[in-house]
Coordinates of C-alpha atoms in Angstrom, one line a residue:
Y1352 CA 98.8 9.7 -150.1
G1353 CA 98.3 12.1 -147.3
F1354 CA 99.8 15.4 -146.2
V1355 CA 100.3 15.4 -142.5
E1356 CA 99.8 19.0 -141.7
D1357 CA 97.5 21.1 -139.6
W1358 CA 93.8 20.7 -140.3
P1359 CA 92.4 20.1 -142.8
S1360 CA 94.3 17.1 -144.2
C1361 CA 93.6 15.4 -147.5
W1362 CA 94.0 11.7 -147.8
N1363 CA 93.6 9.2 -150.7
F1364 CA 93.6 5.4 -150.8
A1365 CA 92.6 2.6 -153.1
D1366 CA 90.2 -0.2 -152.2
S1367 CA 92.3 -3.4 -152.9
T1368 CA 89.1 -5.5 -153.4
T1369 CA 87.5 -3.2 -156.1
G1370 CA 90.4 -1.0 -157.2
D1371 CA 88.2 2.1 -156.6
N1372 CA 90.0 5.2 -155.4
Y1373 CA 88.7 7.2 -152.5
A1374 CA 89.7 10.6 -151.1
F1375 CA 88.6 12.5 -148.1
V1376 CA 89.5 15.6 -146.3
S1377 CA 89.5 15.3 -142.5
F1378 CA 89.0 18.0 -140.0
E1379 CA 89.9 18.4 -136.4
K1380 CA 86.4 17.7 -135.0
G1381 CA 86.0 14.4 -136.8
I1382 CA 84.1 15.8 -139.8
A1383 CA 85.1 14.5 -143.2
A1384 CA 84.5 15.7 -146.7
I1385 CA 84.1 12.3 -148.4
N1386 CA 85.1 12.0 -152.0
P1387 CA 85.3 15.8 -152.4
S1388 CA 85.0 17.4 -155.8
A1389 CA 87.8 19.4 -157.4
D1390 CA 85.8 22.6 -156.7
F1391 CA 85.5 21.7 -153.0
L1392 CA 89.2 21.1 -152.8
R1393 CA 90.0 24.4 -154.5
Y1394 CA 87.6 26.2 -152.1
I1395 CA 89.4 24.6 -149.1
W1396 CA 92.9 25.5 -150.3
Q1397 CA 92.2 28.9 -151.8
S1398 CA 89.7 30.7 -149.6
N1399 CA 90.2 32.3 -146.3
E1400 CA 87.3 30.9 -144.4
S1401 CA 87.3 30.0 -140.7
Q1402 CA 87.8 26.4 -139.6
E1403 CA 84.2 26.2 -138.6
E1404 CA 83.1 27.4 -142.1
Y1405 CA 85.2 24.8 -143.7
E1406 CA 83.8 22.1 -141.4
E1407 CA 80.3 23.2 -142.1
S1408 CA 80.9 23.0 -145.9
A1409 CA 82.5 19.6 -145.5
G1410 CA 79.4 18.4 -143.6
W1411 CA 77.1 19.7 -146.3
H1412 CA 79.2 18.0 -149.0
S1413 CA 79.1 14.7 -147.2
E1414 CA 75.4 14.9 -146.4
S1415 CA 74.7 15.3 -150.1
L1416 CA 76.1 11.8 -150.7
S1417 CA 73.8 8.9 -151.1
V1418 CA 73.6 6.1 -148.4
V1419 CA 75.0 3.7 -151.0
D1420 CA 78.1 6.0 -151.6
L1421 CA 78.6 6.5 -147.8
E1422 CA 78.3 2.7 -147.2
R1423 CA 80.7 2.0 -150.1
F1424 CA 83.2 4.4 -148.6
A1425 CA 82.9 3.0 -145.1
G1426 CA 83.3 -0.5 -146.4
A1427 CA 86.5 0.5 -148.3
V1428 CA 87.9 2.2 -145.2
R1429 CA 87.1 -0.8 -143.0
S1430 CA 88.8 -3.0 -145.6
R1431 CA 91.9 -0.8 -145.7
L1432 CA 92.2 -0.7 -142.0
G1433 CA 92.0 -4.4 -141.9
E1434 CA 95.0 -4.7 -144.3
F1435 CA 97.5 -3.1 -141.9
A1436 CA 99.7 -5.5 -140.0
T1437 CA 99.3 -3.4 -136.9
T1438 CA 96.5 -1.6 -135.2
L1439 CA 96.5 2.1 -134.3
G1440 CA 97.1 1.3 -130.7
E1441 CA 100.0 -1.0 -131.5
D1442 CA 101.5 1.7 -133.7
R1443 CA 101.3 4.2 -130.8
K1444 CA 103.2 1.7 -128.5
L1445 CA 105.8 1.1 -131.2
L1446 CA 106.3 4.8 -131.7
F1447 CA 106.8 5.2 -127.9
A1448 CA 109.4 2.5 -128.0
E1449 CA 111.2 4.2 -130.9
E1450 CA 111.1 7.5 -129.0
Q1451 CA 112.7 5.8 -126.0
A1452 CA 115.4 4.3 -128.3
L1453 CA 116.1 7.7 -129.7
L1454 CA 116.6 9.1 -126.2
V1455 CA 119.0 6.4 -125.4
A1456 CA 120.9 6.7 -128.6
S1457 CA 121.2 10.4 -128.4
S1458 CA 122.4 10.2 -124.7
I1459 CA 125.2 7.9 -125.6
S1460 CA 128.1 10.0 -126.9
S1461 CA 129.5 7.1 -128.9
S1462 CA 126.3 6.5 -130.8
S1463 CA 126.6 7.1 -134.5
G1464 CA 124.5 9.6 -136.4
D1465 CA 123.4 6.8 -138.6
T1466 CA 121.6 5.1 -135.7
T1467 CA 119.9 8.4 -134.7
N1468 CA 118.9 9.1 -138.3
R1469 CA 117.5 5.6 -138.7
I1470 CA 115.4 5.9 -135.6
E1471 CA 114.2 9.4 -136.7
D1472 CA 113.2 7.9 -140.1
V1473 CA 111.3 5.1 -138.5
M1474 CA 109.5 7.5 -136.2
S1475 CA 108.6 9.8 -139.1
A1476 CA 107.1 6.8 -141.0
M1477 CA 105.2 5.7 -137.9
N1478 CA 103.9 9.2 -137.3
Y1479 CA 102.6 9.2 -140.9
R1480 CA 101.0 5.8 -140.5
I1481 CA 99.4 6.8 -137.2
A1482 CA 98.0 10.0 -138.8
F1483 CA 96.6 8.0 -141.7
K1484 CA 95.0 5.3 -139.6
S1485 CA 93.5 8.0 -137.3
A1486 CA 92.1 9.9 -140.3
L1487 CA 90.7 6.6 -141.7
T1488 CA 89.1 5.7 -138.4
S1489 CA 87.6 9.1 -137.9
S1490 CA 86.2 9.2 -141.5
Y1491 CA 84.8 5.7 -141.0
I1492 CA 83.0 6.8 -137.8
Y1493 CA 81.7 9.9 -139.6
A1494 CA 80.4 8.0 -142.6
E1495 CA 78.7 5.4 -140.5
S1496 CA 77.0 8.1 -138.4
M1497 CA 75.7 9.8 -141.6
V1498 CA 74.4 6.4 -142.8
A1499 CA 72.7 5.9 -139.5
A1500 CA 71.2 9.4 -139.5
K1501 CA 70.0 9.0 -143.1
T1502 CA 68.5 5.6 -142.4
R1503 CA 66.7 6.8 -139.3
G1504 CA 65.4 9.7 -141.4
N1505 CA 64.1 7.4 -144.1
D1506 CA 62.5 5.1 -141.5
A1507 CA 60.7 8.1 -140.0
I1508 CA 59.4 9.1 -143.4
K1509 CA 58.2 5.6 -144.1
Q1510 CA 56.4 5.4 -140.7
E1511 CA 54.6 8.7 -141.5
L1512 CA 53.3 7.3 -144.8

């Protein structure tokens, strides 16, 4: 479940292959707090920090995760994205088509309120799905970049030894 609000936004999903639940908080600049603790969530929602301070804290939180945890999260996100019947790009095209239909329906004086309401409901659901897919994609990229950075760091340490 997600709350499509201004940043940050909190998301939760289940991995259908393992049944594991994952949560993450996404931020505007692509930073994600992956599997945040209850204390971290309380900090986000109850303090008056700047956006940059929240993002910095989210980065520290996610950096503290092991490569295994980051890889497991990234795999679950990849799996979840693959389960959708449409891609993010396709959803954006569908939303545009619905917006056009709403313009046409609202410009026709004989069009019923039911038609307009149905189109608005579809658009609302599509906006949610687009926001969720965008957040999943962003968190996947973030987790993968952290895995790559940690792996490079471990390789550098091994080479020094």
